[in-house]
Amino acid sequence: MAVTRPIASRRQVLSGLAAVPLAFAFLPQLAEASASAVEAEIKKLFGDKAIGSGKIKLDAPQIAENGLVVPVTVEVESPMTDADYVKAIHVFADENPLPGVVSYRFTPASGKAVVSFRMRLARTQHVVCLAEMSNGTVHMTKSEVKVTIGGCGG
Amino acid sequence: MSNPTPRVRVPAKAKAGEIIEIKTLISHEMESGQRKDSAGKAIPRKIIKAFTASFNGKPFLESDWHPAISANPYQSFFFKVTQAGEFRFVWKDDDGSEYVATNKIELA
């Protein structure tokens, strides 16, 4: 009996420890209700492929006064030769009514993988950008944009 | 809204091997399909859904656009010049219409 008692108490301690991170795990999900919609889109494109970081420079304002017109520039590091180039860039927004923003498909003739465009943001959220390279690797980056006036009308 | 009018800025001349910036703008309201009119009825989506840039008949950049692209879409991208020729830019509307712009470039 004297042996089992300490084991039981260790179990209690362990289950208590496990409950703490579990309780906090729900908080970020509440804050980003449709981050999972972006994840679903990424899964549709790349399945369970490992996604790396780096290579992408996502230039978006930290604060956008007007969510209707948010200027964004995406720059992917690549020599853009026939052997090594950026195949595609995909942009998503995790708190818009629809997650997709734009996809660009490049060829080595582009010279460099840089695009600028203007997008709508319904509210403060992350802009997520993925780059697909010709060797099959995928890179991702995201940037938070605070929106003063949302851009989805109605 | 009046007919969408594309406007494109391409340099008239470039050296062989030079990477040039191309800027495009098209007047289009990009109705997202998310808005409601005063009676509360959803306004149907009508956006430009695709864009293609070609040089001498060969596409070098393609893109798919979603309703999150702003009205009067502006974009800029790059192209490596190797010879003189003609650019052709095509915007495809949800309703099936195509808006086209062409620009010539010469070697400097």
CSV table of C-alpha atoms in Angstrom, one decimal:
chain,number,residue,atom,x,y,z
A,1,MET,CA,0.0,0.0,0.0
A,2,ALA,CA,2.8,2.3,0.8
A,3,VAL,CA,4.1,1.8,-2.7
A,4,THR,CA,0.9,2.5,-4.7
A,5,ARG,CA,0.1,5.7,-3.0
A,6,PRO,CA,2.9,7.8,-4.5
A,7,ILE,CA,2.1,6.5,-8.0
A,8,ALA,CA,-1.5,7.5,-7.6
A,9,SER,CA,-0.5,11.0,-6.5
A,10,ARG,CA,1.9,11.3,-9.5
A,11,ARG,CA,-1.0,10.5,-11.8
A,12,GLN,CA,-3.0,13.3,-10.2
A,13,VAL,CA,-0.1,15.7,-10.7
A,14,LEU,CA,0.3,14.6,-14.4
A,15,SER,CA,-3.3,14.9,-15.3
A,16,GLY,CA,-3.4,18.3,-13.6
A,17,LEU,CA,-0.5,19.4,-15.7
A,18,ALA,CA,-2.1,18.2,-18.9
A,19,ALA,CA,-5.3,20.1,-18.2
A,20,VAL,CA,-3.6,23.5,-18.1
A,21,PRO,CA,-2.4,23.6,-21.8
A,22,LEU,CA,-5.7,22.0,-22.9
A,23,ALA,CA,-7.7,24.9,-21.3
A,24,PHE,CA,-5.5,27.5,-23.1
A,25,ALA,CA,-5.6,25.7,-26.4
A,26,PHE,CA,-9.2,26.8,-27.0
A,27,LEU,CA,-8.5,30.5,-26.7
A,28,PRO,CA,-6.6,31.0,-30.1
A,29,GLN,CA,-9.4,29.0,-31.8
A,30,LEU,CA,-12.0,31.5,-30.6
A,31,ALA,CA,-9.9,34.4,-31.8
A,32,GLU,CA,-9.3,33.1,-35.3
A,33,ALA,CA,-12.7,31.5,-36.2
A,34,SER,CA,-11.9,30.8,-39.8
A,35,ALA,CA,-8.1,30.2,-39.7
A,36,SER,CA,-9.2,26.6,-40.3
A,37,ALA,CA,-10.8,27.7,-43.6
A,38,VAL,CA,-7.4,28.8,-44.7
A,39,GLU,CA,-5.9,25.6,-43.5
A,40,ALA,CA,-8.5,23.6,-45.5
A,41,GLU,CA,-7.5,25.6,-48.6
A,42,ILE,CA,-3.8,24.9,-48.0
A,43,LYS,CA,-4.6,21.2,-47.5
A,44,LYS,CA,-6.6,21.2,-50.8
A,45,LEU,CA,-3.5,22.6,-52.6
A,46,PHE,CA,-0.7,20.7,-50.9
A,47,GLY,CA,-2.2,17.8,-48.9
A,48,ASP,CA,0.0,16.9,-46.0
A,49,LYS,CA,3.2,18.2,-47.6
A,50,ALA,CA,5.7,19.8,-45.2
A,51,ILE,CA,5.6,23.6,-45.4
A,52,GLY,CA,8.8,25.6,-44.7
A,53,SER,CA,9.3,29.2,-43.7
A,54,GLY,CA,11.5,31.9,-45.2
A,55,LYS,CA,12.1,32.8,-48.9
A,56,ILE,CA,8.9,35.0,-49.0
A,57,LYS,CA,8.8,38.7,-48.2
A,58,LEU,CA,5.2,39.7,-47.7
A,59,ASP,CA,4.9,43.5,-47.6
A,60,ALA,CA,1.5,44.6,-46.2
A,61,PRO,CA,0.7,47.6,-44.1
A,62,GLN,CA,0.6,47.0,-40.3
A,63,ILE,CA,-2.4,49.3,-40.1
A,64,ALA,CA,-4.8,49.7,-43.0
A,65,GLU,CA,-7.2,52.6,-42.6
A,66,ASN,CA,-9.4,51.4,-45.4
A,67,GLY,CA,-10.0,47.7,-45.6
A,68,LEU,CA,-11.4,48.1,-49.2
A,69,VAL,CA,-8.0,48.8,-50.7
A,70,VAL,CA,-5.0,47.3,-48.9
A,71,PRO,CA,-1.8,47.3,-51.0
A,72,VAL,CA,0.2,44.1,-50.8
A,73,THR,CA,3.5,43.1,-52.4
A,74,VAL,CA,4.8,39.6,-52.4
A,75,GLU,CA,8.5,38.9,-53.2
A,76,VAL,CA,9.9,35.4,-53.4
A,77,GLU,CA,13.6,34.8,-53.4
A,78,SER,CA,14.5,32.8,-56.5
A,79,PRO,CA,17.0,32.9,-59.4
A,80,MET,CA,14.0,32.3,-61.8
A,81,THR,CA,15.9,30.1,-64.2
A,82,ASP,CA,14.5,27.0,-66.0
A,83,ALA,CA,16.0,24.8,-63.3
A,84,ASP,CA,14.9,26.8,-60.3
A,85,TYR,CA,11.9,29.1,-60.3
A,86,VAL,CA,8.8,30.0,-58.4
A,87,LYS,CA,5.8,28.1,-59.8
A,88,ALA,CA,3.1,29.8,-57.9
A,89,ILE,CA,2.1,32.2,-55.1
A,90,HIS,CA,-1.1,31.8,-53.2
A,91,VAL,CA,-2.6,34.5,-50.9
A,92,PHE,CA,-5.3,33.9,-48.3
A,93,ALA,CA,-7.0,36.0,-45.6
A,94,ASP,CA,-8.2,34.1,-42.5
A,95,GLU,CA,-11.0,36.4,-41.4
A,96,ASN,CA,-12.6,37.3,-44.7
A,97,PRO,CA,-16.0,35.7,-45.7
A,98,LEU,CA,-14.0,33.7,-48.2
A,99,PRO,CA,-10.4,32.7,-47.6
A,100,GLY,CA,-9.0,33.0,-51.1
A,101,VAL,CA,-7.5,36.2,-52.4
A,102,VAL,CA,-5.3,35.5,-55.4
A,103,SER,CA,-3.1,32.9,-57.0
A,104,TYR,CA,-0.3,33.8,-59.4
A,105,ARG,CA,1.4,31.2,-61.6
A,106,PHE,CA,4.9,32.2,-62.8
A,107,THR,CA,7.3,31.0,-65.5
A,108,PRO,CA,11.0,31.7,-65.6
A,109,ALA,CA,10.2,34.4,-68.2
A,110,SER,CA,9.0,36.6,-65.3
A,111,GLY,CA,12.6,37.3,-64.4
A,112,LYS,CA,11.7,37.8,-60.8
A,113,ALA,CA,8.8,36.5,-58.6
A,114,VAL,CA,7.4,39.8,-57.4
A,115,VAL,CA,3.8,40.9,-57.6
A,116,SER,CA,1.8,43.8,-56.2
A,117,PHE,CA,-2.0,44.0,-55.9
A,118,ARG,CA,-4.7,45.6,-53.8
A,119,MET,CA,-7.0,43.5,-51.7
A,120,ARG,CA,-10.0,43.7,-49.4
A,121,LEU,CA,-9.9,42.9,-45.7
A,122,ALA,CA,-13.1,42.6,-43.8
A,123,ARG,CA,-11.5,43.2,-40.4
A,124,THR,CA,-8.2,42.9,-38.6
A,125,GLN,CA,-6.6,39.6,-39.5
A,126,HIS,CA,-3.6,37.7,-41.0
A,127,VAL,CA,-2.7,37.7,-44.6
A,128,VAL,CA,-1.2,34.3,-45.4
A,129,CYS,CA,1.1,33.8,-48.3
A,130,LEU,CA,2.4,30.5,-49.8
A,131,ALA,CA,5.0,30.0,-52.4
A,132,GLU,CA,5.4,26.8,-54.5
A,133,MET,CA,8.8,26.3,-56.0
A,134,SER,CA,9.7,24.3,-59.1
A,135,ASN,CA,11.5,21.6,-57.1
A,136,GLY,CA,8.2,21.0,-55.2
A,137,THR,CA,9.0,22.7,-51.9
A,138,VAL,CA,6.4,25.0,-50.3
A,139,HIS,CA,7.1,28.0,-48.2
A,140,MET,CA,4.7,30.0,-46.1
A,141,THR,CA,4.6,33.4,-44.3
A,142,LYS,CA,1.9,35.5,-42.7
A,143,SER,CA,1.5,39.1,-41.6
A,144,GLU,CA,-1.1,40.7,-39.4
A,145,VAL,CA,-2.9,43.8,-40.8
A,146,LYS,CA,-5.0,45.9,-38.4
A,147,VAL,CA,-8.1,47.2,-40.2
A,148,THR,CA,-9.8,50.5,-39.1
A,149,ILE,CA,-12.7,50.4,-41.6
A,150,GLY,CA,-13.7,46.9,-42.9
A,151,GLY,CA,-13.9,46.3,-46.6
A,152,CYS,CA,-16.8,44.0,-47.3
A,153,GLY,CA,-19.7,46.5,-47.5
A,154,GLY,CA,-23.3,45.8,-46.6
B,1,MET,CA,-21.1,50.7,-64.8
B,2,SER,CA,-19.5,51.5,-68.1
B,3,ASN,CA,-17.4,49.0,-70.0
B,4,PRO,CA,-14.2,48.0,-68.1
B,5,THR,CA,-11.3,49.7,-69.6
B,6,PRO,CA,-7.8,48.2,-69.2
B,7,ARG,CA,-4.8,50.4,-68.8
B,8,VAL,CA,-1.3,49.0,-69.0
B,9,ARG,CA,2.1,50.6,-68.5
B,10,VAL,CA,5.0,48.8,-70.3
B,11,PRO,CA,8.3,50.5,-71.2
B,12,ALA,CA,8.5,51.2,-75.0
B,13,LYS,CA,12.1,50.0,-75.1
B,14,ALA,CA,14.3,47.7,-73.0
B,15,LYS,CA,17.7,46.1,-73.3
B,16,ALA,CA,18.0,42.4,-73.9
B,17,GLY,CA,18.2,40.7,-70.5
B,18,GLU,CA,16.6,43.6,-68.7
B,19,ILE,CA,13.8,42.8,-66.2
B,20,ILE,CA,11.0,45.3,-66.7
B,21,GLU,CA,8.0,46.1,-64.4
B,22,ILE,CA,4.5,46.0,-66.0
B,23,LYS,CA,1.7,47.7,-64.3
B,24,THR,CA,-2.0,47.1,-65.1
B,25,LEU,CA,-5.2,48.7,-64.0
B,26,ILE,CA,-8.7,47.9,-65.1
B,27,SER,CA,-11.9,49.7,-64.2
B,28,HIS,CA,-14.3,47.1,-62.7
B,29,GLU,CA,-16.5,47.1,-59.7
B,30,MET,CA,-15.5,43.6,-58.6
B,31,GLU,CA,-18.9,42.9,-57.0
B,32,SER,CA,-18.0,40.4,-54.3
B,33,GLY,CA,-21.4,38.7,-53.9
B,34,GLN,CA,-21.2,39.4,-50.2
B,35,ARG,CA,-23.1,42.7,-50.3
B,36,LYS,CA,-26.9,43.2,-49.9
B,37,ASP,CA,-29.0,45.9,-51.6
B,38,SER,CA,-31.3,48.3,-49.7
B,39,ALA,CA,-34.1,45.6,-49.8
B,40,GLY,CA,-31.8,43.1,-48.1
B,41,LYS,CA,-31.3,41.0,-51.2
B,42,ALA,CA,-27.9,39.7,-52.0
B,43,ILE,CA,-26.2,41.4,-54.9
B,44,PRO,CA,-24.9,38.7,-57.3
B,45,ARG,CA,-21.2,38.2,-57.6
B,46,LYS,CA,-19.6,39.7,-60.7
B,47,ILE,CA,-15.8,39.9,-60.7
B,48,ILE,CA,-12.9,39.4,-63.0
B,49,LYS,CA,-11.8,35.9,-62.1
B,50,ALA,CA,-8.7,35.4,-64.1
B,51,PHE,CA,-5.8,37.3,-65.8
B,52,THR,CA,-3.2,36.1,-68.3
B,53,ALA,CA,-0.1,37.9,-69.6
B,54,SER,CA,1.5,36.6,-72.8
B,55,PHE,CA,4.5,37.6,-74.9
B,56,ASN,CA,4.6,36.8,-78.6
B,57,GLY,CA,1.7,34.4,-78.0
B,58,LYS,CA,3.3,32.6,-75.1
B,59,PRO,CA,1.7,33.0,-71.6
B,60,PHE,CA,4.2,33.8,-68.9
B,61,LEU,CA,2.0,34.8,-66.0
B,62,GLU,CA,-1.5,33.6,-65.1
B,63,SER,CA,-3.6,34.4,-62.1
B,64,ASP,CA,-6.9,33.5,-60.5
B,65,TRP,CA,-8.7,36.3,-58.6
B,66,HIS,CA,-11.2,35.9,-55.8
B,67,PRO,CA,-13.8,38.4,-54.5
B,68,ALA,CA,-11.1,39.7,-52.0
B,69,ILE,CA,-9.5,41.6,-54.9
B,70,SER,CA,-10.3,45.3,-54.6
B,71,ALA,CA,-12.5,47.2,-57.1
B,72,ASN,CA,-10.6,48.7,-60.1
B,73,PRO,CA,-7.9,46.0,-59.8
B,74,TYR,CA,-4.3,47.2,-60.0
B,75,GLN,CA,-1.4,44.9,-60.1
B,76,SER,CA,2.3,45.0,-61.0
B,77,PHE,CA,4.6,42.1,-62.1
B,78,PHE,CA,7.8,41.6,-63.9
B,79,PHE,CA,9.1,40.2,-67.2
B,80,LYS,CA,12.6,39.5,-68.5
B,81,VAL,CA,13.0,40.9,-72.0
B,82,THR,CA,15.0,38.8,-74.5
B,83,GLN,CA,13.5,40.1,-77.8
B,84,ALA,CA,11.2,42.6,-79.3
B,85,GLY,CA,7.6,41.7,-79.6
B,86,GLU,CA,4.0,42.2,-78.4
B,87,PHE,CA,2.4,41.7,-75.0
B,88,ARG,CA,-1.2,40.6,-74.8
B,89,PHE,CA,-3.0,41.0,-71.5
B,90,VAL,CA,-6.4,39.3,-71.0
B,91,TRP,CA,-8.9,39.8,-68.1
B,92,LYS,CA,-11.7,37.2,-67.9
B,93,ASP,CA,-15.0,38.3,-66.4
B,94,ASP,CA,-17.5,36.0,-64.5
B,95,ASP,CA,-20.0,36.8,-67.3
B,96,GLY,CA,-17.7,35.3,-69.9
B,97,SER,CA,-16.5,38.6,-71.4
B,98,GLU,CA,-12.8,39.2,-72.0
B,99,TYR,CA,-11.0,42.5,-71.8
B,100,VAL,CA,-7.8,42.7,-73.8
B,101,ALA,CA,-4.9,45.1,-74.0
B,102,THR,CA,-1.8,44.8,-76.2
B,103,ASN,CA,1.5,46.6,-76.0
B,104,LYS,CA,4.6,46.5,-78.2
B,105,ILE,CA,8.2,46.6,-76.9
B,106,GLU,CA,11.4,47.2,-78.8
B,107,LEU,CA,15.0,46.4,-78.0
B,108,ALA,CA,17.0,49.4,-77.0
